[in-house]
Amino acid sequence: MRILVTGGAGFIGGHLAEAFLDDGHDVTVLDNLEPFYAEGIKRHTLDVHREVAEGRAVDYQFVEGDVRDPETVEALVADADVVVHQAAQAGVRESVDNPRKVTDINVDGTVNLLEASKEADVDRVILASSSSVYGKPQSLPYEEDHPTEPVSPYGVTKLTQEHMARVYTELHGLPTVCLRYFTVYGPRMRPNMAISNFVSRCVNGEPPVIYGDGQQTRDFTYVADVVDANRTLLESDAADGDVLNIGSSDNISIQKLAETVRDQLAPELEIEYESAREADAEHTHASVEKAGEVIGYEPSRTIAEGVGEFIEWYQANREWYEPLVRES
């Protein structure tokens, strides 16, 4: 099948496009190469795509463009069987500083995509949502019917995406699925995330820095598990019109995470603390029971196992990845 991956040069979208190519699908990547973080990581991802496509003898296209451009979106969606929508302005703190931009990209861009998909009668649209839609926890782990009261503009835009997708399913019969990702990490991850930041600092003999007291907890999801969920949905209609949590069903305090990385790489370092950042969630923890029942989703790694794998990957790829992490 022909799959359109928006945001396909980014972290999650890049892994999805790579996996789809390796599975023998034809893939079109749409990405504007926004320099929210080091563009070199995205360029490296595109090189990986080309190598995989050449090895598998499948058709691969990269289009440098923007989901905010209706004509570009319409042209690419018209050729697609399935649309995997990962393009977004990421970053909770970025959304606090620039709410208009995050709304323009995440909401208006998604409407462009849904409208084009409706007209093209695609088989399915799979949209990347976020645990940020939940906001302050009334109970943990989060189940999909937990109240959604996001505490950042980013979370609001992701919740709006979900509602738009639901409306297009109900009004127009467009099959859509929204996946609520819980802090995804792994190879080629964004440099400004806690795990990559801790690893980079410790490798270079610098103490990891925690924003706040470290008692915040996170459910970190290994990127391979996100890929598996999306792979299943390429063929399955079991979740059409629905939302699913995609997490690890595990969580860890930021303090424990920093200690885990520090103890493995530089046990002599003392952890440092700075003021907490506004709009960061205090706790996240996913219930993945529904995803397990509906699409057979099962996390493959504990957080400790996944962090260990990322450290090994970082050390093996340090020559090209670390300079880009350090400049971000």
Short mmCIF file of C-alpha atoms in Angstrom, two decimals, residues 47-185:
data_model
loop_
_atom_site.label_atom_id
_atom_site.label_comp_id
_atom_site.label_asym_id
_atom_site.label_seq_id
_atom_site.Cartn_x
_atom_site.Cartn_y
_atom_site.Cartn_z
CA ASP A 47 19.17 9.08 4.63
CA VAL A 48 18.08 5.98 6.56
CA HIS A 49 14.77 5.98 4.66
CA ARG A 50 16.54 6.10 1.30
CA GLU A 51 18.85 3.23 2.24
CA VAL A 52 15.96 1.06 3.40
CA ALA A 53 13.86 1.86 0.32
CA GLU A 54 16.77 1.00 -1.98
CA GLY A 55 17.37 -2.27 -0.20
CA ARG A 56 13.70 -3.26 -0.32
CA ALA A 57 13.08 -1.95 -3.87
CA VAL A 58 10.02 0.06 -2.81
CA ASP A 59 8.97 3.54 -3.86
CA TYR A 60 9.98 6.31 -1.47
CA GLN A 61 9.33 10.01 -1.85
CA PHE A 62 10.30 12.88 0.40
CA VAL A 63 8.38 16.13 -0.02
CA GLU A 64 9.59 19.20 1.82
CA GLY A 65 6.32 20.91 2.57
CA ASP A 66 3.85 21.88 5.26
CA VAL A 67 0.53 20.49 6.47
CA ARG A 68 -0.67 24.09 6.60
CA ASP A 69 -0.58 24.17 2.78
CA PRO A 70 -3.91 22.70 1.59
CA GLU A 71 -2.79 22.19 -2.01
CA THR A 72 0.30 20.18 -1.03
CA VAL A 73 -1.75 18.09 1.40
CA GLU A 74 -4.50 17.41 -1.15
CA ALA A 75 -2.03 16.31 -3.81
CA LEU A 76 -0.23 13.85 -1.52
CA VAL A 77 -3.32 12.45 0.19
CA ALA A 78 -4.90 11.77 -3.21
CA ASP A 79 -2.26 9.09 -3.85
CA ALA A 80 -2.35 7.51 -0.38
CA ASP A 81 -4.17 4.44 0.89
CA VAL A 82 -3.46 5.24 4.56
CA VAL A 83 -2.41 8.52 6.17
CA VAL A 84 -0.26 8.43 9.33
CA HIS A 85 -0.37 11.94 10.76
CA GLN A 86 2.62 12.74 12.96
CA ALA A 87 3.31 16.32 11.91
CA ALA A 88 2.93 18.75 14.81
CA GLN A 89 4.56 21.59 16.65
CA ALA A 90 5.93 19.59 19.54
CA GLY A 91 6.92 20.84 22.96
CA VAL A 92 4.77 21.83 25.91
CA ARG A 93 6.97 24.78 26.80
CA GLU A 94 7.14 25.92 23.17
CA SER A 95 3.35 26.01 23.13
CA VAL A 96 3.28 28.25 26.21
CA ASP A 97 5.62 30.69 24.49
CA ASN A 98 3.90 30.57 21.10
CA PRO A 99 0.30 29.33 21.35
CA ARG A 100 -0.74 30.77 17.99
CA LYS A 101 1.90 28.77 16.13
CA VAL A 102 1.08 25.50 17.84
CA THR A 103 -2.62 26.02 17.11
CA ASP A 104 -1.95 26.88 13.47
CA ILE A 105 0.11 23.75 12.87
CA ASN A 106 -1.62 21.22 15.09
CA VAL A 107 -5.24 22.21 14.55
CA ASP A 108 -5.45 23.91 11.15
CA GLY A 109 -2.93 21.50 9.65
CA THR A 110 -4.95 18.54 10.91
CA VAL A 111 -8.17 19.94 9.45
CA ASN A 112 -6.41 20.25 6.07
CA LEU A 113 -5.39 16.61 6.34
CA LEU A 114 -8.82 15.34 7.40
CA GLU A 115 -10.57 17.31 4.69
CA ALA A 116 -8.24 15.97 2.01
CA SER A 117 -8.59 12.43 3.37
CA LYS A 118 -12.37 12.69 3.27
CA GLU A 119 -12.28 13.81 -0.36
CA ALA A 120 -9.76 11.11 -1.34
CA ASP A 121 -11.68 8.38 0.51
CA VAL A 122 -8.54 6.97 2.13
CA ASP A 123 -8.74 3.68 3.99
CA ARG A 124 -7.72 5.15 7.35
CA VAL A 125 -6.15 8.14 9.07
CA ILE A 126 -4.00 7.34 12.13
CA LEU A 127 -3.32 10.43 14.21
CA ALA A 128 -0.69 11.01 16.87
CA SER A 129 -2.24 12.38 20.04
CA SER A 130 -0.62 12.74 23.46
CA SER A 131 -0.97 12.02 27.14
CA SER A 132 -0.95 15.82 27.48
CA VAL A 133 -4.71 15.76 26.81
CA TYR A 134 -5.34 14.44 30.34
CA GLY A 135 -3.84 17.27 32.38
CA LYS A 136 -4.10 16.91 36.14
CA PRO A 137 -4.73 13.31 37.18
CA GLN A 138 -7.87 12.46 39.11
CA SER A 139 -6.72 8.83 39.15
CA LEU A 140 -3.77 6.84 37.85
CA PRO A 141 -3.08 5.07 35.64
CA TYR A 142 -4.96 7.12 33.05
CA GLU A 143 -7.72 5.20 31.31
CA GLU A 144 -9.10 6.59 28.08
CA ASP A 145 -12.30 7.79 29.77
CA HIS A 146 -10.38 9.85 32.34
CA PRO A 147 -11.43 13.55 32.21
CA THR A 148 -9.42 15.56 29.69
CA GLU A 149 -8.38 18.93 31.09
CA PRO A 150 -5.03 19.78 29.45
CA VAL A 151 -2.80 22.28 31.22
CA SER A 152 -0.88 23.55 28.18
CA PRO A 153 -1.78 24.93 24.75
CA TYR A 154 -0.07 21.87 23.25
CA GLY A 155 -2.43 19.56 25.14
CA VAL A 156 -5.42 21.61 24.04
CA THR A 157 -4.41 21.30 20.38
CA LYS A 158 -4.00 17.55 20.68
CA LEU A 159 -7.43 17.20 22.27
CA THR A 160 -8.88 19.34 19.50
CA GLN A 161 -7.28 17.04 16.94
CA GLU A 162 -9.03 14.09 18.58
CA HIS A 163 -12.41 15.78 18.47
CA MET A 164 -11.91 16.79 14.84
CA ALA A 165 -11.04 13.20 13.94
CA ARG A 166 -14.11 11.89 15.77
CA VAL A 167 -16.37 14.38 13.99
CA TYR A 168 -15.00 13.41 10.57
CA THR A 169 -15.65 9.75 11.40
CA GLU A 170 -19.20 10.42 12.60
CA LEU A 171 -20.19 12.94 9.92
CA HIS A 172 -18.35 11.62 6.89
CA GLY A 173 -17.55 7.98 7.66
CA LEU A 174 -13.80 8.65 7.46
CA PRO A 175 -12.00 5.91 9.45
CA THR A 176 -9.78 7.62 12.02
CA VAL A 177 -7.84 6.40 15.06
CA CYS A 178 -6.10 8.60 17.63
CA LEU A 179 -3.17 7.22 19.61
CA ARG A 180 -2.31 8.94 22.87
CA TYR A 181 1.45 8.56 23.14
CA PHE A 182 3.14 8.71 26.54
CA THR A 183 6.62 10.36 26.31
CA VAL A 184 8.18 8.37 23.50
CA TYR A 185 11.95 7.77 23.50
#
